mmCIF file of C-alpha atoms in Angstrom:
data_model
loop_
_atom_site.group_PDB
_atom_site.id
_atom_site.type_symbol
_atom_site.label_atom_id
_atom_site.label_comp_id
_atom_site.label_asym_id
_atom_site.label_seq_id
_atom_site.Cartn_x
_atom_site.Cartn_y
_atom_site.Cartn_z
ATOM 1 C CA MET A 1 45.698 89.241 102.231
ATOM 2 C CA ALA A 2 48.224 91.343 100.296
ATOM 3 C CA LEU A 3 51.300 92.690 101.995
ATOM 4 C CA LEU A 4 51.757 96.446 102.199
ATOM 5 C CA LYS A 5 48.528 97.036 100.136
ATOM 6 C CA VAL A 6 48.390 100.753 99.253
ATOM 7 C CA LYS A 7 45.525 102.771 97.317
ATOM 8 C CA PHE A 8 46.876 105.128 94.370
ATOM 9 C CA ASN A 9 45.325 107.696 92.321
ATOM 10 C CA GLN A 10 46.899 109.332 89.367
ATOM 11 C CA LYS A 11 48.608 111.994 91.450
ATOM 12 C CA LYS A 12 50.041 109.486 93.899
ATOM 13 C CA ARG A 13 51.379 107.341 91.068
ATOM 14 C CA VAL A 14 52.948 110.370 89.463
ATOM 15 C CA LYS A 15 54.688 111.237 92.617
ATOM 16 C CA LEU A 16 55.761 107.784 93.159
ATOM 17 C CA ALA A 17 57.311 107.484 89.843
ATOM 18 C CA GLN A 18 59.157 110.883 90.007
ATOM 19 C CA GLY A 19 60.479 109.820 93.668
ATOM 20 C CA LEU A 20 61.585 106.629 92.586
ATOM 21 C CA TRP A 21 63.469 108.180 89.529
ATOM 22 C CA LEU A 22 65.321 110.444 91.923
ATOM 23 C CA MET A 23 66.004 107.709 94.424
ATOM 24 C CA ASN A 24 67.296 105.511 91.526
ATOM 25 C CA TRP A 25 69.849 108.220 90.575
ATOM 26 C CA PHE A 26 71.021 108.570 94.157
ATOM 27 C CA SER A 27 71.499 104.911 94.012
ATOM 28 C CA VAL A 28 73.648 105.162 90.939
ATOM 29 C CA PHE A 29 75.875 107.656 93.066
ATOM 30 C CA ALA A 30 75.841 105.168 95.868
ATOM 31 C CA GLY A 31 76.996 102.431 93.568
ATOM 32 C CA ILE A 32 79.970 104.870 92.307
ATOM 33 C CA LEU A 33 80.836 105.279 96.107
ATOM 34 C CA VAL A 34 80.821 101.516 96.470
ATOM 35 C CA PHE A 35 82.995 100.829 93.445
ATOM 36 C CA SER A 36 85.370 103.638 94.687
ATOM 37 C CA MET A 37 85.667 102.052 98.072
ATOM 38 C CA GLY A 38 86.444 98.652 96.475
ATOM 39 C CA LEU A 39 89.118 100.359 94.340
ATOM 40 C CA PHE A 40 90.582 102.108 97.247
ATOM 41 C CA LEU A 41 90.700 99.096 99.370
ATOM 42 C CA LYS A 42 92.395 97.109 96.500
ATOM 43 C CA ILE A 43 95.169 99.785 96.152
ATOM 44 C CA GLU A 44 95.701 99.705 99.636
ATOM 45 C CA LEU A 45 96.026 95.879 99.900
ATOM 46 C CA ARG A 46 98.315 96.091 96.672
ATOM 47 C CA LYS A 47 100.641 98.400 98.530
ATOM 48 C CA ARG A 48 101.425 95.795 101.028
ATOM 49 C CA SER A 49 101.001 92.811 98.874
ATOM 50 C CA GLU A 50 104.492 91.691 99.534
ATOM 51 C CA VAL A 51 103.683 91.193 103.296
ATOM 52 C CA MET A 52 100.635 89.018 102.492
ATOM 53 C CA ASP A 53 100.637 85.419 101.882
ATOM 54 C CA ASN A 54 97.752 85.004 99.281
ATOM 55 C CA SER A 55 95.213 86.853 97.451
ATOM 56 C CA GLU A 56 92.183 85.739 99.501
ATOM 57 C CA SER A 57 92.108 89.389 100.892
ATOM 58 C CA HIS A 58 91.236 90.761 97.561
ATOM 59 C CA PHE A 59 87.830 89.080 97.701
ATOM 60 C CA VAL A 60 86.350 92.012 99.466
ATOM 61 C CA PRO A 61 87.621 94.730 97.142
ATOM 62 C CA ASN A 62 86.735 92.689 94.298
ATOM 63 C CA SER A 63 83.311 92.111 95.544
ATOM 64 C CA LEU A 64 82.936 95.819 96.085
ATOM 65 C CA ILE A 65 83.946 96.711 92.741
ATOM 66 C CA LEU A 66 81.571 94.310 91.099
ATOM 67 C CA MET A 67 78.452 95.342 93.546
ATOM 68 C CA GLY A 68 79.220 99.020 92.518
ATOM 69 C CA ILE A 69 79.326 98.483 88.661
ATOM 70 C CA LEU A 70 76.009 96.297 88.945
ATOM 71 C CA SER A 71 74.353 98.928 91.331
ATOM 72 C CA CYS A 72 75.109 101.545 88.599
ATOM 73 C CA ALA A 73 73.603 99.477 85.823
ATOM 74 C CA PHE A 74 70.610 98.187 87.786
ATOM 75 C CA ASN A 75 69.562 101.588 88.973
ATOM 76 C CA GLY A 76 70.162 103.315 85.851
ATOM 77 C CA PHE A 77 67.817 101.001 84.061
ATOM 78 C CA ALA A 78 65.360 101.202 86.854
ATOM 79 C CA GLY A 79 65.506 105.057 86.596
ATOM 80 C CA LYS A 80 64.607 104.721 82.940
ATOM 81 C CA ILE A 81 61.554 102.677 83.737
ATOM 82 C CA CYS A 82 60.178 104.964 86.445
ATOM 83 C CA TYR A 83 60.837 107.767 83.913
ATOM 84 C CA ASP A 84 58.691 105.992 81.258
ATOM 85 C CA SER A 85 56.094 104.998 83.587
ATOM 86 C CA LEU A 86 54.592 108.567 83.344
ATOM 87 C CA ASP A 87 53.653 107.685 79.858
ATOM 88 C CA PRO A 88 51.409 104.746 79.427
ATOM 89 C CA ALA A 89 52.447 104.133 75.831
ATOM 90 C CA LYS A 90 56.264 104.026 76.809
ATOM 91 C CA PHE A 91 55.510 101.924 79.871
ATOM 92 C CA ALA A 92 53.820 99.235 77.842
ATOM 93 C CA LYS A 93 57.193 98.055 76.520
ATOM 94 C CA TRP A 94 58.346 97.576 79.907
ATOM 95 C CA LYS A 95 55.510 95.508 81.349
ATOM 96 C CA PRO A 96 56.748 92.027 80.349
ATOM 97 C CA LEU A 97 60.372 92.683 81.637
ATOM 98 C CA LEU A 98 59.165 94.004 85.201
ATOM 99 C CA LYS A 99 58.751 90.787 87.059
ATOM 100 C CA PRO A 100 62.028 89.184 85.836
ATOM 101 C CA TYR A 101 63.812 92.584 86.607
ATOM 102 C CA LEU A 102 62.380 92.702 90.251
ATOM 103 C CA ALA A 103 63.482 88.918 90.723
ATOM 104 C CA LEU A 104 67.017 90.083 89.558
ATOM 105 C CA CYS A 105 66.824 92.952 92.003
ATOM 106 C CA PHE A 106 66.013 90.879 94.821
ATOM 107 C CA PHE A 107 68.907 88.490 94.222
ATOM 108 C CA PHE A 108 71.147 91.604 93.800
ATOM 109 C CA ASN A 109 70.052 93.136 97.220
ATOM 110 C CA MET A 110 70.861 89.655 98.770
ATOM 111 C CA LEU A 111 74.251 89.995 97.242
ATOM 112 C CA ILE A 112 74.850 93.385 98.476
ATOM 113 C CA PHE A 113 73.882 92.217 102.064
ATOM 114 C CA PHE A 114 76.235 89.164 101.759
ATOM 115 C CA VAL A 115 79.042 91.476 100.665
ATOM 116 C CA ALA A 116 78.356 93.998 103.817
ATOM 117 C CA LEU A 117 78.633 90.854 105.974
ATOM 118 C CA ILE A 118 81.917 89.758 104.359
ATOM 119 C CA CYS A 119 83.354 92.986 105.415
ATOM 120 C CA PHE A 120 82.738 92.389 108.876
ATOM 121 C CA LEU A 121 83.799 88.853 108.698
ATOM 122 C CA MET A 122 86.945 88.669 106.804
ATOM 123 C CA ARG A 123 89.269 89.511 109.882
ATOM 124 C CA GLY A 124 90.130 86.042 110.568
ATOM 125 C CA SER A 125 91.295 85.344 106.913
ATOM 126 C CA LEU A 126 93.009 88.566 106.932
ATOM 127 C CA GLU A 127 94.892 87.896 110.279
ATOM 128 C CA SER A 128 96.523 84.570 108.928
ATOM 129 C CA THR A 129 97.309 86.083 105.599
ATOM 130 C CA LEU A 130 99.227 88.872 107.351
ATOM 131 C CA ALA A 131 100.936 86.305 109.924
ATOM 132 C CA GLN A 132 102.510 84.299 107.119
ATOM 133 C CA GLY A 133 103.197 86.991 104.778
ATOM 134 C CA LEU A 134 105.081 89.092 107.514
ATOM 135 C CA LYS A 135 106.922 86.016 108.685
ATOM 136 C CA ASN A 136 108.086 85.335 105.130
ATOM 137 C CA GLY A 137 108.863 89.059 104.414
ATOM 138 C CA MET A 138 111.227 89.200 107.494
ATOM 139 C CA LYS A 139 113.077 86.101 106.305
ATOM 140 C CA PHE A 140 114.044 87.952 103.128
ATOM 141 C CA TYR A 141 114.988 91.197 104.886
ATOM 142 C CA ARG A 142 118.632 90.554 104.368
ATOM 143 C CA ASP A 143 118.468 89.647 100.650
ATOM 144 C CA THR A 144 119.050 92.946 99.231
ATOM 145 C CA ASP A 145 121.137 91.483 96.340
ATOM 146 C CA THR A 146 118.692 88.848 95.325
ATOM 147 C CA PRO A 147 116.423 89.636 92.545
ATOM 148 C CA GLY A 148 112.896 89.802 93.389
ATOM 149 C CA ARG A 149 113.698 90.435 97.046
ATOM 150 C CA CYS A 150 115.993 93.425 96.791
ATOM 151 C CA PHE A 151 113.434 95.688 97.985
ATOM 152 C CA MET A 152 111.882 93.759 100.878
ATOM 153 C CA LYS A 153 114.227 95.546 103.445
ATOM 154 C CA LYS A 154 112.852 98.883 102.507
ATOM 155 C CA THR A 155 109.431 97.676 102.475
ATOM 156 C CA ILE A 156 109.614 96.147 106.034
ATOM 157 C CA ASP A 157 111.371 99.242 107.334
ATOM 158 C CA MET A 158 108.724 101.746 105.737
ATOM 159 C CA LEU A 159 106.000 99.596 107.276
ATOM 160 C CA GLN A 160 107.473 99.469 110.719
ATOM 161 C CA ILE A 161 108.088 103.327 110.653
ATOM 162 C CA GLU A 162 104.598 104.015 109.143
ATOM 163 C CA PHE A 163 102.422 101.795 111.498
ATOM 164 C CA LYS A 164 104.765 102.335 114.494
ATOM 165 C CA CYS A 165 105.244 98.476 114.918
ATOM 166 C CA CYS A 166 108.021 95.882 115.211
ATOM 167 C CA GLY A 167 108.146 92.304 113.851
ATOM 168 C CA ASN A 168 105.346 90.090 113.356
ATOM 169 C CA ASN A 169 103.988 89.637 116.819
ATOM 170 C CA GLY A 170 106.600 91.883 118.668
ATOM 171 C CA PHE A 171 110.309 92.805 118.389
ATOM 172 C CA LYS A 172 111.468 89.462 119.694
ATOM 173 C CA ASP A 173 110.680 87.804 116.505
ATOM 174 C CA TRP A 174 113.839 89.494 114.965
ATOM 175 C CA PHE A 175 115.837 87.571 117.509
ATOM 176 C CA GLU A 176 114.741 84.287 115.761
ATOM 177 C CA ILE A 177 115.964 85.145 111.900
ATOM 178 C CA GLN A 178 119.317 86.531 110.596
ATOM 179 C CA TRP A 179 118.337 89.622 109.352
ATOM 180 C CA ILE A 180 121.871 90.992 108.844
ATOM 181 C CA SER A 181 123.290 90.055 105.583
ATOM 182 C CA ASN A 182 126.505 87.940 105.305
ATOM 183 C CA ARG A 183 128.236 90.753 103.321
ATOM 184 C CA TYR A 184 128.224 93.052 106.449
ATOM 185 C CA LEU A 185 129.470 90.357 108.614
ATOM 186 C CA ASP A 186 133.404 89.964 109.641
ATOM 187 C CA PHE A 187 133.823 86.329 109.365
ATOM 188 C CA SER A 188 137.212 86.457 110.857
ATOM 189 C CA SER A 189 135.982 87.882 114.096
ATOM 190 C CA LYS A 190 135.697 85.339 117.122
ATOM 191 C CA GLU A 191 132.417 86.739 118.204
ATOM 192 C CA VAL A 192 130.718 86.148 114.494
ATOM 193 C CA LYS A 193 132.158 82.587 114.257
ATOM 194 C CA ASP A 194 130.868 81.664 117.853
ATOM 195 C CA ARG A 195 127.394 83.074 117.126
ATOM 196 C CA ILE A 196 127.139 81.068 113.822
ATOM 197 C CA LYS A 197 128.662 77.920 115.415
ATOM 198 C CA SER A 198 126.141 77.998 118.333
ATOM 199 C CA ASN A 199 123.245 77.968 115.923
ATOM 200 C CA VAL A 200 122.197 74.475 114.446
ATOM 201 C CA ASP A 201 121.358 76.170 111.210
ATOM 202 C CA GLY A 202 124.413 77.996 110.875
ATOM 203 C CA ARG A 203 122.750 81.470 111.156
ATOM 204 C CA TYR A 204 123.846 84.766 112.634
ATOM 205 C CA LEU A 205 121.355 85.367 115.331
ATOM 206 C CA VAL A 206 121.417 88.649 117.724
ATOM 207 C CA ASP A 207 119.066 89.974 120.211
ATOM 208 C CA GLY A 208 118.752 93.038 118.104
ATOM 209 C CA VAL A 209 116.402 94.684 115.780
ATOM 210 C CA PRO A 210 116.323 96.984 112.784
ATOM 211 C CA PHE A 211 116.597 100.836 113.180
ATOM 212 C CA SER A 212 112.928 101.055 111.875
ATOM 213 C CA CYS A 213 111.906 99.426 115.021
ATOM 214 C CA CYS A 214 112.977 102.580 117.228
ATOM 215 C CA ASN A 215 110.586 104.809 118.827
ATOM 216 C CA PRO A 216 111.631 108.396 117.930
ATOM 217 C CA SER A 217 109.398 109.671 120.721
ATOM 218 C CA SER A 218 111.755 107.976 123.455
ATOM 219 C CA PRO A 219 113.930 110.412 125.230
ATOM 220 C CA ARG A 220 116.756 107.762 125.288
ATOM 221 C CA PRO A 221 119.008 106.968 122.110
ATOM 222 C CA CYS A 222 117.767 103.878 120.429
ATOM 223 C CA ILE A 223 119.010 100.658 121.929
ATOM 224 C CA GLN A 224 118.770 98.273 119.015
ATOM 225 C CA TYR A 225 121.555 95.898 119.752
ATOM 226 C CA GLN A 226 121.783 93.632 123.009
ATOM 227 C CA VAL A 227 118.137 94.593 123.643
ATOM 228 C CA THR A 228 117.646 91.862 126.458
ATOM 229 C CA ASN A 229 121.242 92.396 128.140
ATOM 230 C CA ASN A 230 120.408 94.838 130.933
ATOM 231 C CA SER A 231 124.285 94.683 131.934
ATOM 232 C CA ALA A 232 125.319 96.121 128.557
ATOM 233 C CA HIS A 233 123.566 99.431 129.031
ATOM 234 C CA TYR A 234 123.427 101.978 131.752
ATOM 235 C CA SER A 235 120.306 102.231 133.997
ATOM 236 C CA TYR A 236 118.288 99.944 131.516
ATOM 237 C CA ASP A 237 115.632 97.097 131.846
ATOM 238 C CA TYR A 238 114.216 95.944 128.650
ATOM 239 C CA GLN A 239 111.078 94.627 130.506
ATOM 240 C CA THR A 240 110.012 98.134 131.456
ATOM 241 C CA GLU A 241 107.718 100.625 129.763
ATOM 242 C CA GLU A 242 110.700 102.735 128.944
ATOM 243 C CA LEU A 243 111.700 100.404 126.145
ATOM 244 C CA ASN A 244 112.633 102.796 123.209
ATOM 245 C CA LEU A 245 111.400 100.047 120.664
ATOM 246 C CA TRP A 246 107.823 99.740 119.380
ATOM 247 C CA ARG A 247 106.069 97.061 121.382
ATOM 248 C CA ARG A 248 103.249 96.213 119.023
ATOM 249 C CA GLY A 249 103.645 93.734 116.378
ATOM 250 C CA CYS A 250 103.068 94.755 112.754
ATOM 251 C CA ARG A 251 100.271 91.977 112.221
ATOM 252 C CA GLU A 252 98.240 93.616 114.990
ATOM 253 C CA ALA A 253 98.897 97.152 113.533
ATOM 254 C CA LEU A 254 97.880 96.267 109.931
ATOM 255 C CA LEU A 255 95.064 94.019 110.970
ATOM 256 C CA HIS A 256 93.586 96.966 112.998
ATOM 257 C CA TYR A 257 94.116 99.120 110.125
ATOM 258 C CA TYR A 258 92.286 97.027 107.499
ATOM 259 C CA SER A 259 89.711 95.721 109.775
ATOM 260 C CA SER A 260 88.457 99.235 110.965
ATOM 261 C CA MET A 261 88.579 100.285 107.085
ATOM 262 C CA MET A 262 86.527 97.181 106.172
ATOM 263 C CA SER A 263 84.203 97.639 109.070
ATOM 264 C CA SER A 264 83.401 101.145 107.901
ATOM 265 C CA MET A 265 82.914 100.147 104.284
ATOM 266 C CA GLY A 266 80.635 97.248 105.563
ATOM 267 C CA ALA A 267 78.508 99.908 107.488
ATOM 268 C CA ILE A 268 78.254 102.054 104.367
ATOM 269 C CA VAL A 269 77.330 99.194 102.128
ATOM 270 C CA LEU A 270 74.538 98.124 104.681
ATOM 271 C CA LEU A 271 73.209 101.555 104.462
ATOM 272 C CA VAL A 272 73.367 101.293 100.695
ATOM 273 C CA TRP A 273 71.405 97.944 100.997
ATOM 274 C CA LEU A 274 68.683 99.599 103.046
ATOM 275 C CA PHE A 275 68.349 102.019 100.399
ATOM 276 C CA GLU A 276 68.239 99.709 97.534
ATOM 277 C CA MET A 277 65.705 97.506 99.317
ATOM 278 C CA SER A 278 63.456 100.718 99.739
ATOM 279 C CA VAL A 279 63.823 101.509 96.099
ATOM 280 C CA MET A 280 63.011 97.896 95.098
ATOM 281 C CA VAL A 281 59.765 98.084 97.235
ATOM 282 C CA GLY A 282 58.855 101.480 95.640
ATOM 283 C CA LEU A 283 59.292 99.918 92.181
ATOM 284 C CA ARG A 284 57.193 96.936 92.983
ATOM 285 C CA LEU A 285 54.362 99.164 94.283
ATOM 286 C CA LEU A 286 54.609 101.350 91.155
ATOM 287 C CA HIS A 287 54.490 98.062 89.016
ATOM 288 C CA THR A 288 51.415 96.607 90.802
ATOM 289 C CA SER A 289 49.504 99.804 90.897
ATOM 290 C CA LEU A 290 49.931 100.374 87.100
ATOM 291 C CA GLU A 291 48.985 96.758 86.442
ATOM 292 C CA SER A 292 45.896 97.099 88.520
ATOM 293 C CA ILE A 293 44.293 99.647 86.749
ATOM 294 C CA ALA A 294 40.688 98.616 85.857
ATOM 295 C CA ASN A 295 40.393 100.812 82.843
ATOM 296 C CA PRO A 296 43.614 101.382 80.875
ATOM 297 C CA GLU A 297 42.079 104.137 79.027
ATOM 298 C CA ASP A 298 41.301 106.197 81.902
ATOM 299 C CA PRO A 299 44.606 106.852 83.747
ATOM 300 C CA GLU A 300 42.801 109.015 86.377
ATOM 301 C CA CYS A 301 41.023 105.858 87.896
ATOM 302 C CA GLU A 302 42.369 104.705 91.196
ATOM 303 C CA SER A 303 44.362 101.267 91.621
ATOM 304 C CA GLU A 304 45.728 99.382 94.358
ATOM 305 C CA GLY A 305 49.528 98.403 94.650
ATOM 306 C CA TRP A 306 51.195 95.970 96.906
ATOM 307 C CA VAL A 307 54.456 94.244 97.724
ATOM 308 C CA LEU A 308 53.263 90.495 97.852
ATOM 309 C CA GLU A 309 49.907 89.635 96.496
ATOM 310 C CA ASN A 310 49.497 87.364 99.412
ATOM 311 C CA SER A 311 50.830 87.375 103.001
ATOM 312 C CA LEU A 312 54.372 86.105 103.848
ATOM 313 C CA LYS A 313 53.062 82.820 105.111
ATOM 314 C CA ASP A 314 50.943 82.159 101.909
ATOM 315 C CA THR A 315 53.736 83.242 99.794
ATOM 316 C CA PHE A 316 56.107 80.991 101.546
ATOM 317 C CA LYS A 317 53.646 78.093 101.366
ATOM 318 C CA SER A 318 53.240 78.687 97.369
ATOM 319 C CA MET A 319 56.849 78.748 97.044
ATOM 320 C CA LEU A 320 57.381 75.416 98.864
ATOM 321 C CA GLU A 321 54.508 73.857 96.832
ATOM 322 C CA SER A 322 56.287 75.081 93.471
ATOM 323 C CA LEU A 323 59.616 73.391 94.740
ATOM 324 C CA LYS A 324 57.823 70.271 95.524
ATOM 325 C CA LYS A 325 56.411 70.055 92.120
ATOM 326 C CA ILE A 326 59.624 70.758 90.448
ATOM 327 C CA GLY A 327 61.195 67.905 92.578
ATOM 328 C CA LYS A 328 58.307 65.544 91.597
ATOM 329 C CA PHE A 329 58.620 66.507 87.917
ATOM 330 C CA ASN A 330 62.285 65.733 87.999
ATOM 331 C CA GLN A 331 61.843 62.342 89.780
ATOM 332 C CA VAL A 332 59.250 61.225 87.144
ATOM 333 C CA GLU A 333 61.442 62.253 84.420
ATOM 334 C CA ALA A 334 64.306 60.201 86.004
ATOM 335 C CA GLY A 335 62.192 57.212 86.488
ATOM 336 C CA ALA A 336 60.945 57.268 82.883
ATOM 337 C CA GLU A 337 64.472 57.460 81.709
ATOM 338 C CA GLY A 338 65.375 54.559 83.830
ATOM 339 C CA ALA A 339 62.431 52.527 82.678
ATOM 340 C CA GLU A 340 63.517 53.128 79.025
ATOM 341 C CA GLY A 341 67.118 52.191 79.674
ATOM 342 C CA GLU A 342 66.033 48.866 81.309
ATOM 343 C CA GLU A 343 63.593 48.023 78.268
ATOM 344 C CA GLY A 344 66.483 48.939 75.958
ATOM 345 C CA GLY A 345 68.822 46.783 77.814
ATOM 346 C CA LYS A 346 66.764 43.608 77.580
ATOM 347 C CA THR A 347 67.342 41.253 74.519
ATOM 348 C CA PRO A 348 64.879 38.787 73.437
ATOM 349 C CA ALA A 349 65.648 35.069 73.973
ATOM 350 C CA ILE A 350 66.281 33.131 70.813
ATOM 351 C CA THR A 351 65.552 29.404 70.689
ATOM 352 C CA THR A 352 67.552 27.161 68.141
ATOM 353 C CA VAL A 353 65.760 23.944 67.042
ATOM 354 C CA SER A 354 68.643 21.384 66.122
#
């Protein structure tokens, strides 16, 4: 029994073709939207590429851009088919291409669904990328005179100000690296010498943070040096909520920003996928209803359209049988080639008579 079997007359076929034509052009605009989202996400990721460890995070925007381009191409072509289906003479040239085209549409829709899932599942990869990238970026914060790193200080400072964050996981990350350049240190000072000598790697470490970690909403002037020394400041306890530094790490802030963006895009792509599936089903109904016309010379006659010629169970069984036949055919070919190889390898024995 056919799946979603529907009876059509000429009027219904025309309405279906016109509706599908309109839906395909809406799908073209949806493809432009998906392309635009991918382009926007790619630009946003490139803005902060200096604090990202690798290019894995660009898989999502690249996929969205590709799906947007393919969607415009597929739906533009389908719109042309639906328009020509109103004229039997024009539609005749598309008949041989419809089945392969519908098969391509099915795989294309599966790809769209896969991209939508990837938008929701890339959080783990993005988190590790940000964690390592921010760690490396903070190490180069002081290298304002090193070519290729001279803008890292500005990048980190602007990032912490814009996203109201501090460090990788928190403000204490700055205590573990030397973020003050040697050119601004007085090496004749006893305090500087003691701090450098007290560190195995000879680094100048302080319990301080860059100015960009300061919270401007705090009523107290920013305490960015001797952050953990309560006795160095009047009426101060760095463990209380009154600490005037951003407590949230930049990894968490960026992860939340990009994850929420990707989740929204994933939801939109899912809606586009549902729309594309409905267009594909409608195109299949139009295709079968036009092919099943009993008398092609009488376009007014009724016909039947369906999505699958058999039920889902029967279709699945026939697909399995086809795959088995293909497998057996390959085994027979491999066996035949092996037998030919063995026969070719045999050499006749030669008896010599002395």
